[in-house]
Coordinates of C-alpha atoms in Angstrom, one line a residue:
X297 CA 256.9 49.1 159.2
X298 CA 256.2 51.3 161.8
X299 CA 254.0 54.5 162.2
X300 CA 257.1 56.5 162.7
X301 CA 258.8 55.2 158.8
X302 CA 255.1 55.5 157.4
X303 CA 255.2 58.7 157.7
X304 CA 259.0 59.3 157.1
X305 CA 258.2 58.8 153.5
X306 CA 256.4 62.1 153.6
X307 CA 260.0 63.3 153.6
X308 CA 260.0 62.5 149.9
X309 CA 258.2 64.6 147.8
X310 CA 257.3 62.7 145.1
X311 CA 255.1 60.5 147.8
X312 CA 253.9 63.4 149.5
X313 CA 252.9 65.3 146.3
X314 CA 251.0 62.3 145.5
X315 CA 249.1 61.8 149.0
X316 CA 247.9 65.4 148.7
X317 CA 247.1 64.3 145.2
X318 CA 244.6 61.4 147.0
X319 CA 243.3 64.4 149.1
X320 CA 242.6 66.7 146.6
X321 CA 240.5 63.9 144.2
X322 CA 238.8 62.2 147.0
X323 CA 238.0 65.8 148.4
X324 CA 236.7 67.1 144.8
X325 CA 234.4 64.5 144.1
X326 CA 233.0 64.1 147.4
X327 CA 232.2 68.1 147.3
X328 CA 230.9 67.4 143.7
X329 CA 228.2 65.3 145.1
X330 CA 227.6 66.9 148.2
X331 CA 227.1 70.4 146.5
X332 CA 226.4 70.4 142.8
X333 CA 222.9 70.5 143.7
X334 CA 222.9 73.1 145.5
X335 CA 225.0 74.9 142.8
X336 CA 222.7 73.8 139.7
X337 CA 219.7 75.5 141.8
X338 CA 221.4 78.7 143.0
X339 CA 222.5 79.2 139.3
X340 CA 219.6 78.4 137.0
X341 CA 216.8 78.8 139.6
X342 CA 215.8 75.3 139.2
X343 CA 213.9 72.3 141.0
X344 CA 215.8 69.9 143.4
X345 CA 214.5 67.2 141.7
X346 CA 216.0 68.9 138.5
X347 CA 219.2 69.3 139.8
X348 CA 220.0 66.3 141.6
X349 CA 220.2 64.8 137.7
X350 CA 223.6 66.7 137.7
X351 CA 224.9 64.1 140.5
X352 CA 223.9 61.2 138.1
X353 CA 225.6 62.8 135.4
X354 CA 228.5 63.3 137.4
X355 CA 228.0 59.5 138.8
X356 CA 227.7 57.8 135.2
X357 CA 230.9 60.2 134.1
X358 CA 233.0 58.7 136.7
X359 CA 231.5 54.7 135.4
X360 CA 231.9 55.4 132.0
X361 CA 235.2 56.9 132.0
X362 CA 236.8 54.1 134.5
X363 CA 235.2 51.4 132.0
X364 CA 237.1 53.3 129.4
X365 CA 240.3 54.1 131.1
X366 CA 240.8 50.1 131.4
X367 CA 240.5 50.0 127.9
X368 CA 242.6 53.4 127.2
X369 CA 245.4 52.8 129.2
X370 CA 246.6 50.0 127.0
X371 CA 247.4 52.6 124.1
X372 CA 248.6 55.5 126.6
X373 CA 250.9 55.4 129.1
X374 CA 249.4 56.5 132.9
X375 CA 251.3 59.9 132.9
X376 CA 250.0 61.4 129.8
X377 CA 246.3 60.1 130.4
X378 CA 246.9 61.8 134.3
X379 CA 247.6 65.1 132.1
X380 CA 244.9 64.6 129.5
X381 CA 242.0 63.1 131.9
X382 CA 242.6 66.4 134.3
X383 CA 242.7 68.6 131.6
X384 CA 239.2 67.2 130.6
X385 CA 238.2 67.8 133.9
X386 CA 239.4 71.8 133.9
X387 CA 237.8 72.0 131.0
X388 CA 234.3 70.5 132.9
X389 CA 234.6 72.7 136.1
X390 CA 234.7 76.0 133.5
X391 CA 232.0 74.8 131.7
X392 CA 230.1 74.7 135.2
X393 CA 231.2 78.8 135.6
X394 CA 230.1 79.8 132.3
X395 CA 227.2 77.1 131.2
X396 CA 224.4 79.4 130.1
X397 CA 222.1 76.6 130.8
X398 CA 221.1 74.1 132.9
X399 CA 221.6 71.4 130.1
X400 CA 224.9 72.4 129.0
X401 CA 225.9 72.3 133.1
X402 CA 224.5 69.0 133.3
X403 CA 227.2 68.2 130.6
X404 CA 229.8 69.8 131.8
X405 CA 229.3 67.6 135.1
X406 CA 229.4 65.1 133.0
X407 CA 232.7 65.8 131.7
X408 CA 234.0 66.7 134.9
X409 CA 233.2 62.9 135.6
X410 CA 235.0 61.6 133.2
X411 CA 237.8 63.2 133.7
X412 CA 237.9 62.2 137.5
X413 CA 236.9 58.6 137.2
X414 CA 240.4 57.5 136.9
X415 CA 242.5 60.3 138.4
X416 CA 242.6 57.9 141.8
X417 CA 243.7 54.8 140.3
X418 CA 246.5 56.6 138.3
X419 CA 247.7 58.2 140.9
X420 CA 247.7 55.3 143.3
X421 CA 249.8 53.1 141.1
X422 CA 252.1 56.1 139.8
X423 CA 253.1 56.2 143.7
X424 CA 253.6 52.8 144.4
X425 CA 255.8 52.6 141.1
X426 CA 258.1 55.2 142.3
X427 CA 258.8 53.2 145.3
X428 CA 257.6 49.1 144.8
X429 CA 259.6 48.3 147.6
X430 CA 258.1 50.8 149.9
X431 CA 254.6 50.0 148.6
X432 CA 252.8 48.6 151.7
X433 CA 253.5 52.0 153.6
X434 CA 252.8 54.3 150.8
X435 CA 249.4 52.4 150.4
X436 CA 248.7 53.2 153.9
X437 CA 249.7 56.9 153.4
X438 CA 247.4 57.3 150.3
X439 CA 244.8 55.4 151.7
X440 CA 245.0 57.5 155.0
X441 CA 244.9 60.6 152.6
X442 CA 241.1 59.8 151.3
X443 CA 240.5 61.8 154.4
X444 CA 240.5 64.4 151.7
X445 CA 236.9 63.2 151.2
X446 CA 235.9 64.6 154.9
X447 CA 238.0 68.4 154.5
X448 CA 237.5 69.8 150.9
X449 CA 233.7 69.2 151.0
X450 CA 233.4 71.5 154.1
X451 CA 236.1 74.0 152.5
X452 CA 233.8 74.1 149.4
X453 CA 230.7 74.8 151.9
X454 CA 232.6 77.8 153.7
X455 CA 233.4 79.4 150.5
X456 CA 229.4 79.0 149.3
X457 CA 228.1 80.1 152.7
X458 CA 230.7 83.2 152.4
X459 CA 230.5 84.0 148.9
X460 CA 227.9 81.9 147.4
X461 CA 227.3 78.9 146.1
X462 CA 228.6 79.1 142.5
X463 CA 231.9 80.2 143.5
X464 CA 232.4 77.3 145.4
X465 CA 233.0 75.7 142.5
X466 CA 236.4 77.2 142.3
X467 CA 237.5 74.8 145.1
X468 CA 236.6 72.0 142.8
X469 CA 239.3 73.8 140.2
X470 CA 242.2 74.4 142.5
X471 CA 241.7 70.9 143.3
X472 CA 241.8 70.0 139.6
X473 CA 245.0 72.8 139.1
X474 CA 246.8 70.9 141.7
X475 CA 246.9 67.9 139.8
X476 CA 247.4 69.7 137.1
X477 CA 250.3 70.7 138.3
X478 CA 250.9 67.0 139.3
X479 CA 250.6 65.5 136.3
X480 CA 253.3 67.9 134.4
X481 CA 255.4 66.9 137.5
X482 CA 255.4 63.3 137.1
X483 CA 255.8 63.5 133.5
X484 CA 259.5 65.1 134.3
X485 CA 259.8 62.6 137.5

């Protein structure tokens, strides 16, 4: 396969909808880490040492829900745990926004990690399903596409810098409406 046909199959929008699916979840989670500190203190007023517990919780979301996902996805089928698992992680950022405390944020991070921890996967296979004969070049497509990881964490720093830090979480949740979006797309594809 050349470079050329790789990214021919960008032409197809079920492949490309799912690479900037990759981008999107690898982009959220790494501006999750990078900045929910930063968030936690600007909101509640508190320690760096307290807030950095909301990257653990984050962290042990995302371990604890792909340790469960391996076990859930033998009772549900991929597409409607895509729908449910980024529901779950909506439902996370919003508690972020409207936490009145810094528990209940904590939490809510939590949540938002579980509801991540197996959006990759899902989507990786859900691609490579659509087209198993084309799988070697839509691998390299979605891998290429964790460059995601590099762009939405300096989006989400622009949008703090400019308008502070805890609406910077709404890149997190147009991330997580994208696959939204997604995941009511592949349900009907």
């Amino acid at each position: 396969a050349s470079f050329a046909s790789c990214f021919g199959l960008l032409k197809n929008s079920f492949v490309a909808f799912m690479a900037l699916s990759i981008f999107l979840i690898v982009g959220a989670e790494v501006a999750i880490n990078t900045n929910i500190a930063n968030i936690l203190i600007a909101k509640f007023g508190i320690t760096l040492d307290q807030a950095v517990i909301g990257i653990s919780m984050f962290f042990a979301g995302e371990t604890i829900s792909r340790l469960l996902g391996a076990f859930i996805l033998n009772w549900i089928k991929p597409r409607l745990f895509l729908l449910l698992i980024t529901l779950l992680s909506l439902a996370g950022v919003l508690g972020v926004f409207l936490a009145p405390t810094n528990t209940i944020a904590f939490a809510s991070i939590l949540v938002i990690g579980l509801g991540v921890g197996n959006m990759f996967p899902i989507i990786f296979s859900l691609a490579l399903e659509k087209m198993p004969e084309r799988a070697n070049e839509i691998s390299g497509l979605l891998i290429m596409a964790v460059s995601g990881g590099a762009v939405i964490p300096l989006v989400m720093g622009f949008v703090s810098t400019t308008f502070g830090p805890l609406v910077s979480v709404s890149v997190v949740g147009a991330c997580m409406l994208y696959i939204l979006w997604v995941s009511l797309y592949v349900r009907k594809n």
